[in-house]
Amino acid sequence: ECDCLAHRFGNAADNGTRQPRYPTDMTDEEWARVLPLLPVPGWMRGRGGRPEVYCHRAMLDAIRYLVDNGIKWRAMP
């Protein structure tokens, strides 16, 4: 299961169960190293804003896919 903020607080559209779809998807070990580097959102620090609704892990997987394959954003699967 994904442990990004969107899934921890139940705001994500999907259920958080993840299966790697592409060779560029992050492993659990890679995600564990990246997660502490992500900034804490303003709403968690009392600065307002809305809770996140997009899975950061899925977004990073998409960026890695794009970098590896060099396709245009509109051609993303």
mmCIF file of N, CA and C in Angstrom:
data_model
loop_
_atom_site.group_PDB
_atom_site.id
_atom_site.type_symbol
_atom_site.label_atom_id
_atom_site.label_comp_id
_atom_site.label_asym_id
_atom_site.label_seq_id
_atom_site.Cartn_x
_atom_site.Cartn_y
_atom_site.Cartn_z
ATOM 1 N N GLU A 1 0.816 -1.190 0.000
ATOM 2 C CA GLU A 1 0.000 0.000 0.000
ATOM 3 C C GLU A 1 0.854 1.244 0.000
ATOM 4 N N CYS A 2 0.374 2.257 -0.664
ATOM 5 C CA CYS A 2 1.091 3.522 -0.736
ATOM 6 C C CYS A 2 0.928 4.280 0.578
ATOM 7 N N ASP A 3 1.994 4.917 1.027
ATOM 8 C CA ASP A 3 1.931 5.661 2.286
ATOM 9 C C ASP A 3 2.130 7.159 2.076
ATOM 10 N N CYS A 4 1.787 7.647 0.879
ATOM 11 C CA CYS A 4 1.875 9.087 0.642
ATOM 12 C C CYS A 4 0.765 9.785 1.429
ATOM 13 N N LEU A 5 0.854 11.100 1.564
ATOM 14 C CA LEU A 5 -0.125 11.849 2.356
ATOM 15 C C LEU A 5 -1.543 11.710 1.821
ATOM 16 N N ALA A 6 -1.696 11.708 0.517
ATOM 17 C CA ALA A 6 -3.039 11.609 -0.062
ATOM 18 C C ALA A 6 -3.722 10.305 0.335
ATOM 19 N N HIS A 7 -2.956 9.213 0.418
ATOM 20 C CA HIS A 7 -3.544 7.933 0.815
ATOM 21 C C HIS A 7 -3.670 7.821 2.332
ATOM 22 N N ARG A 8 -2.707 8.351 3.077
ATOM 23 C CA ARG A 8 -2.798 8.278 4.540
ATOM 24 C C ARG A 8 -4.030 8.985 5.073
ATOM 25 N N PHE A 9 -4.397 10.107 4.455
ATOM 26 C CA PHE A 9 -5.543 10.873 4.925
ATOM 27 C C PHE A 9 -6.818 10.559 4.148
ATOM 28 N N GLY A 10 -6.758 9.595 3.243
ATOM 29 C CA GLY A 10 -7.943 9.146 2.518
ATOM 30 C C GLY A 10 -8.465 10.114 1.474
ATOM 31 N N ASN A 11 -7.607 10.978 0.952
ATOM 32 C CA ASN A 11 -8.040 11.962 -0.036
ATOM 33 C C ASN A 11 -7.822 11.509 -1.477
ATOM 34 N N ALA A 12 -7.050 10.468 -1.681
ATOM 35 C CA ALA A 12 -6.701 10.037 -3.036
ATOM 36 C C ALA A 12 -7.886 9.363 -3.719
ATOM 37 N N ALA A 13 -7.935 9.485 -5.021
ATOM 38 C CA ALA A 13 -9.034 8.903 -5.792
ATOM 39 C C ALA A 13 -8.944 7.381 -5.853
ATOM 40 N N ASP A 14 -7.726 6.845 -5.822
ATOM 41 C CA ASP A 14 -7.589 5.389 -5.882
ATOM 42 C C ASP A 14 -7.441 4.832 -4.467
ATOM 43 N N ASN A 15 -7.320 3.520 -4.354
ATOM 44 C CA ASN A 15 -7.296 2.896 -3.031
ATOM 45 C C ASN A 15 -5.903 2.735 -2.435
ATOM 46 N N GLY A 16 -4.859 3.069 -3.139
ATOM 47 C CA GLY A 16 -3.510 3.002 -2.595
ATOM 48 C C GLY A 16 -2.808 1.675 -2.784
ATOM 49 N N THR A 17 -3.518 0.671 -3.276
ATOM 50 C CA THR A 17 -2.879 -0.604 -3.555
ATOM 51 C C THR A 17 -2.104 -0.441 -4.847
ATOM 52 N N ARG A 18 -0.820 -0.703 -4.779
ATOM 53 C CA ARG A 18 -0.035 -0.453 -5.983
ATOM 54 C C ARG A 18 0.661 -1.714 -6.460
ATOM 55 N N GLN A 19 0.672 -1.860 -7.745
ATOM 56 C CA GLN A 19 1.431 -2.898 -8.410
ATOM 57 C C GLN A 19 2.288 -2.195 -9.444
ATOM 58 N N PRO A 20 3.577 -2.458 -9.454
ATOM 59 C CA PRO A 20 4.434 -1.800 -10.455
ATOM 60 C C PRO A 20 3.933 -2.108 -11.866
ATOM 61 N N ARG A 21 3.789 -1.043 -12.656
ATOM 62 C CA ARG A 21 3.291 -1.206 -14.021
ATOM 63 C C ARG A 21 4.407 -1.137 -15.050
ATOM 64 N N TYR A 22 5.451 -0.396 -14.727
ATOM 65 C CA TYR A 22 6.537 -0.170 -15.679
ATOM 66 C C TYR A 22 7.876 -0.418 -14.987
ATOM 67 N N PRO A 23 8.909 -0.734 -15.750
ATOM 68 C CA PRO A 23 10.230 -0.950 -15.151
ATOM 69 C C PRO A 23 10.775 0.288 -14.445
ATOM 70 N N THR A 24 10.273 1.466 -14.799
ATOM 71 C CA THR A 24 10.762 2.700 -14.182
ATOM 72 C C THR A 24 10.077 3.008 -12.851
ATOM 73 N N ASP A 25 9.042 2.262 -12.478
ATOM 74 C CA ASP A 25 8.363 2.508 -11.204
ATOM 75 C C ASP A 25 9.325 2.285 -10.041
ATOM 76 N N MET A 26 9.189 3.130 -9.031
ATOM 77 C CA MET A 26 10.068 3.052 -7.866
ATOM 78 C C MET A 26 9.805 1.791 -7.055
ATOM 79 N N THR A 27 10.874 1.245 -6.517
ATOM 80 C CA THR A 27 10.735 0.137 -5.576
ATOM 81 C C THR A 27 10.359 0.720 -4.216
ATOM 82 N N ASP A 28 9.952 -0.139 -3.309
ATOM 83 C CA ASP A 28 9.620 0.326 -1.962
ATOM 84 C C ASP A 28 10.836 0.947 -1.277
ATOM 85 N N GLU A 29 12.013 0.407 -1.533
ATOM 86 C CA GLU A 29 13.239 0.949 -0.941
ATOM 87 C C GLU A 29 13.533 2.356 -1.467
ATOM 88 N N GLU A 30 13.360 2.550 -2.770
ATOM 89 C CA GLU A 30 13.571 3.886 -3.350
ATOM 90 C C GLU A 30 12.563 4.884 -2.791
ATOM 91 N N TRP A 31 11.313 4.470 -2.679
ATOM 92 C CA TRP A 31 10.281 5.355 -2.147
ATOM 93 C C TRP A 31 10.592 5.728 -0.695
ATOM 94 N N ALA A 32 11.081 4.774 0.081
ATOM 95 C CA ALA A 32 11.427 5.052 1.479
ATOM 96 C C ALA A 32 12.533 6.104 1.571
ATOM 97 N N ARG A 33 13.420 6.145 0.602
ATOM 98 C CA ARG A 33 14.488 7.157 0.600
ATOM 99 C C ARG A 33 13.993 8.520 0.124
ATOM 100 N N VAL A 34 13.035 8.535 -0.781
ATOM 101 C CA VAL A 34 12.527 9.787 -1.342
ATOM 102 C C VAL A 34 11.512 10.454 -0.413
ATOM 103 N N LEU A 35 10.681 9.680 0.246
ATOM 104 C CA LEU A 35 9.580 10.215 1.052
ATOM 105 C C LEU A 35 10.008 11.288 2.053
ATOM 106 N N PRO A 36 11.097 11.103 2.810
ATOM 107 C CA PRO A 36 11.486 12.156 3.763
ATOM 108 C C PRO A 36 11.964 13.445 3.090
ATOM 109 N N LEU A 37 12.303 13.395 1.816
ATOM 110 C CA LEU A 37 12.786 14.578 1.108
ATOM 111 C C LEU A 37 11.656 15.468 0.589
ATOM 112 N N LEU A 38 10.442 14.950 0.569
ATOM 113 C CA LEU A 38 9.303 15.731 0.080
ATOM 114 C C LEU A 38 8.924 16.787 1.118
ATOM 115 N N PRO A 39 8.572 17.984 0.666
ATOM 116 C CA PRO A 39 8.224 19.053 1.617
ATOM 117 C C PRO A 39 6.911 18.764 2.340
ATOM 118 N N VAL A 40 6.823 19.253 3.561
ATOM 119 C CA VAL A 40 5.587 19.133 4.336
ATOM 120 C C VAL A 40 4.610 20.180 3.805
ATOM 121 N N PRO A 41 3.400 19.768 3.435
ATOM 122 C CA PRO A 41 2.452 20.738 2.883
ATOM 123 C C PRO A 41 2.022 21.772 3.914
ATOM 124 N N GLY A 42 1.635 22.936 3.414
ATOM 125 C CA GLY A 42 1.248 24.041 4.279
ATOM 126 C C GLY A 42 0.097 23.717 5.209
ATOM 127 N N TRP A 43 -0.878 22.946 4.751
ATOM 128 C CA TRP A 43 -2.039 22.646 5.587
ATOM 129 C C TRP A 43 -1.659 21.824 6.810
ATOM 130 N N MET A 44 -0.547 21.087 6.750
ATOM 131 C CA MET A 44 -0.099 20.315 7.917
ATOM 132 C C MET A 44 0.669 21.187 8.901
ATOM 133 N N ARG A 45 1.081 22.357 8.459
ATOM 134 C CA ARG A 45 1.816 23.277 9.335
ATOM 135 C C ARG A 45 0.929 24.429 9.799
ATOM 136 N N GLY A 46 -0.367 24.306 9.568
ATOM 137 C CA GLY A 46 -1.295 25.336 9.996
ATOM 138 C C GLY A 46 -1.289 26.581 9.132
ATOM 139 N N ARG A 47 -0.827 26.462 7.903
ATOM 140 C CA ARG A 47 -0.737 27.615 7.012
ATOM 141 C C ARG A 47 -1.860 27.637 5.988
ATOM 142 N N GLY A 48 -2.836 26.798 6.144
ATOM 143 C CA GLY A 48 -3.959 26.782 5.212
ATOM 144 C C GLY A 48 -3.707 25.909 4.004
ATOM 145 N N GLY A 49 -4.633 25.966 3.096
ATOM 146 C CA GLY A 49 -4.535 25.150 1.894
ATOM 147 C C GLY A 49 -5.377 23.893 2.015
ATOM 148 N N ARG A 50 -5.498 23.202 0.905
ATOM 149 C CA ARG A 50 -6.296 21.985 0.877
ATOM 150 C C ARG A 50 -5.405 20.762 1.008
ATOM 151 N N PRO A 51 -5.942 19.689 1.579
ATOM 152 C CA PRO A 51 -5.185 18.433 1.619
ATOM 153 C C PRO A 51 -4.916 17.921 0.206
ATOM 154 N N GLU A 52 -3.849 17.195 0.068
ATOM 155 C CA GLU A 52 -3.449 16.676 -1.234
ATOM 156 C C GLU A 52 -4.376 15.555 -1.683
ATOM 157 N N VAL A 53 -4.627 15.505 -2.970
ATOM 158 C CA VAL A 53 -5.489 14.465 -3.517
ATOM 159 C C VAL A 53 -4.761 13.590 -4.544
ATOM 160 N N TYR A 54 -3.534 13.940 -4.877
ATOM 161 C CA TYR A 54 -2.770 13.159 -5.839
ATOM 162 C C TYR A 54 -1.648 12.420 -5.134
ATOM 163 N N CYS A 55 -1.454 11.188 -5.516
ATOM 164 C CA CYS A 55 -0.417 10.344 -4.929
ATOM 165 C C CYS A 55 0.956 10.796 -5.424
ATOM 166 N N HIS A 56 1.811 11.180 -4.497
ATOM 167 C CA HIS A 56 3.150 11.637 -4.879
ATOM 168 C C HIS A 56 3.971 10.515 -5.507
ATOM 169 N N ARG A 57 3.779 9.322 -5.028
ATOM 170 C CA ARG A 57 4.531 8.207 -5.591
ATOM 171 C C ARG A 57 4.142 7.971 -7.047
ATOM 172 N N ALA A 58 2.855 8.043 -7.345
ATOM 173 C CA ALA A 58 2.398 7.873 -8.731
ATOM 174 C C ALA A 58 2.927 8.998 -9.613
ATOM 175 N N MET A 59 2.968 10.219 -9.072
ATOM 176 C CA MET A 59 3.495 11.343 -9.855
ATOM 177 C C MET A 59 4.983 11.165 -10.130
ATOM 178 N N LEU A 60 5.738 10.730 -9.130
ATOM 179 C CA LEU A 60 7.173 10.510 -9.344
ATOM 180 C C LEU A 60 7.409 9.351 -10.310
ATOM 181 N N ASP A 61 6.585 8.312 -10.224
ATOM 182 C CA ASP A 61 6.696 7.215 -11.190
ATOM 183 C C ASP A 61 6.446 7.721 -12.610
ATOM 184 N N ALA A 62 5.473 8.604 -12.772
ATOM 185 C CA ALA A 62 5.175 9.160 -14.097
ATOM 186 C C ALA A 62 6.337 9.998 -14.619
ATOM 187 N N ILE A 63 6.951 10.779 -13.744
ATOM 188 C CA ILE A 63 8.104 11.595 -14.151
ATOM 189 C C ILE A 63 9.264 10.705 -14.556
ATOM 190 N N ARG A 64 9.511 9.654 -13.789
ATOM 191 C CA ARG A 64 10.600 8.726 -14.131
ATOM 192 C C ARG A 64 10.328 8.041 -15.471
ATOM 193 N N TYR A 65 9.067 7.686 -15.713
ATOM 194 C CA TYR A 65 8.691 7.080 -16.988
ATOM 195 C C TYR A 65 8.968 8.043 -18.130
ATOM 196 N N LEU A 66 8.584 9.287 -17.940
ATOM 197 C CA LEU A 66 8.784 10.310 -18.963
ATOM 198 C C LEU A 66 10.266 10.531 -19.245
ATOM 199 N N VAL A 67 11.067 10.638 -18.194
ATOM 200 C CA VAL A 67 12.507 10.863 -18.365
ATOM 201 C C VAL A 67 13.151 9.677 -19.079
ATOM 202 N N ASP A 68 12.750 8.475 -18.721
ATOM 203 C CA ASP A 68 13.344 7.281 -19.317
ATOM 204 C C ASP A 68 12.938 7.107 -20.778
ATOM 205 N N ASN A 69 11.683 7.406 -21.097
ATOM 206 C CA ASN A 69 11.165 7.148 -22.439
ATOM 207 C C ASN A 69 11.119 8.363 -23.345
ATOM 208 N N GLY A 70 11.238 9.550 -22.777
ATOM 209 C CA GLY A 70 11.294 10.761 -23.580
ATOM 210 C C GLY A 70 10.064 11.046 -24.414
ATOM 211 N N ILE A 71 8.889 10.819 -23.875
ATOM 212 C CA ILE A 71 7.670 11.097 -24.628
ATOM 213 C C ILE A 71 7.048 12.413 -24.182
ATOM 214 N N LYS A 72 6.113 12.903 -24.966
ATOM 215 C CA LYS A 72 5.415 14.138 -24.619
ATOM 216 C C LYS A 72 4.399 13.848 -23.521
ATOM 217 N N TRP A 73 4.106 14.849 -22.700
ATOM 218 C CA TRP A 73 3.152 14.674 -21.604
ATOM 219 C C TRP A 73 1.802 14.186 -22.119
ATOM 220 N N ARG A 74 1.347 14.696 -23.240
ATOM 221 C CA ARG A 74 0.020 14.299 -23.717
ATOM 222 C C ARG A 74 -0.005 12.848 -24.194
ATOM 223 N N ALA A 75 1.158 12.246 -24.370
ATOM 224 C CA ALA A 75 1.223 10.850 -24.781
ATOM 225 C C ALA A 75 1.389 9.903 -23.595
ATOM 226 N N MET A 76 1.341 10.446 -22.384
ATOM 227 C CA MET A 76 1.501 9.603 -21.192
ATOM 228 C C MET A 76 0.364 8.599 -21.102
ATOM 229 N N PRO A 77 0.662 7.380 -20.682
ATOM 230 C CA PRO A 77 -0.405 6.368 -20.538
ATOM 231 C C PRO A 77 -1.267 6.662 -19.328
#
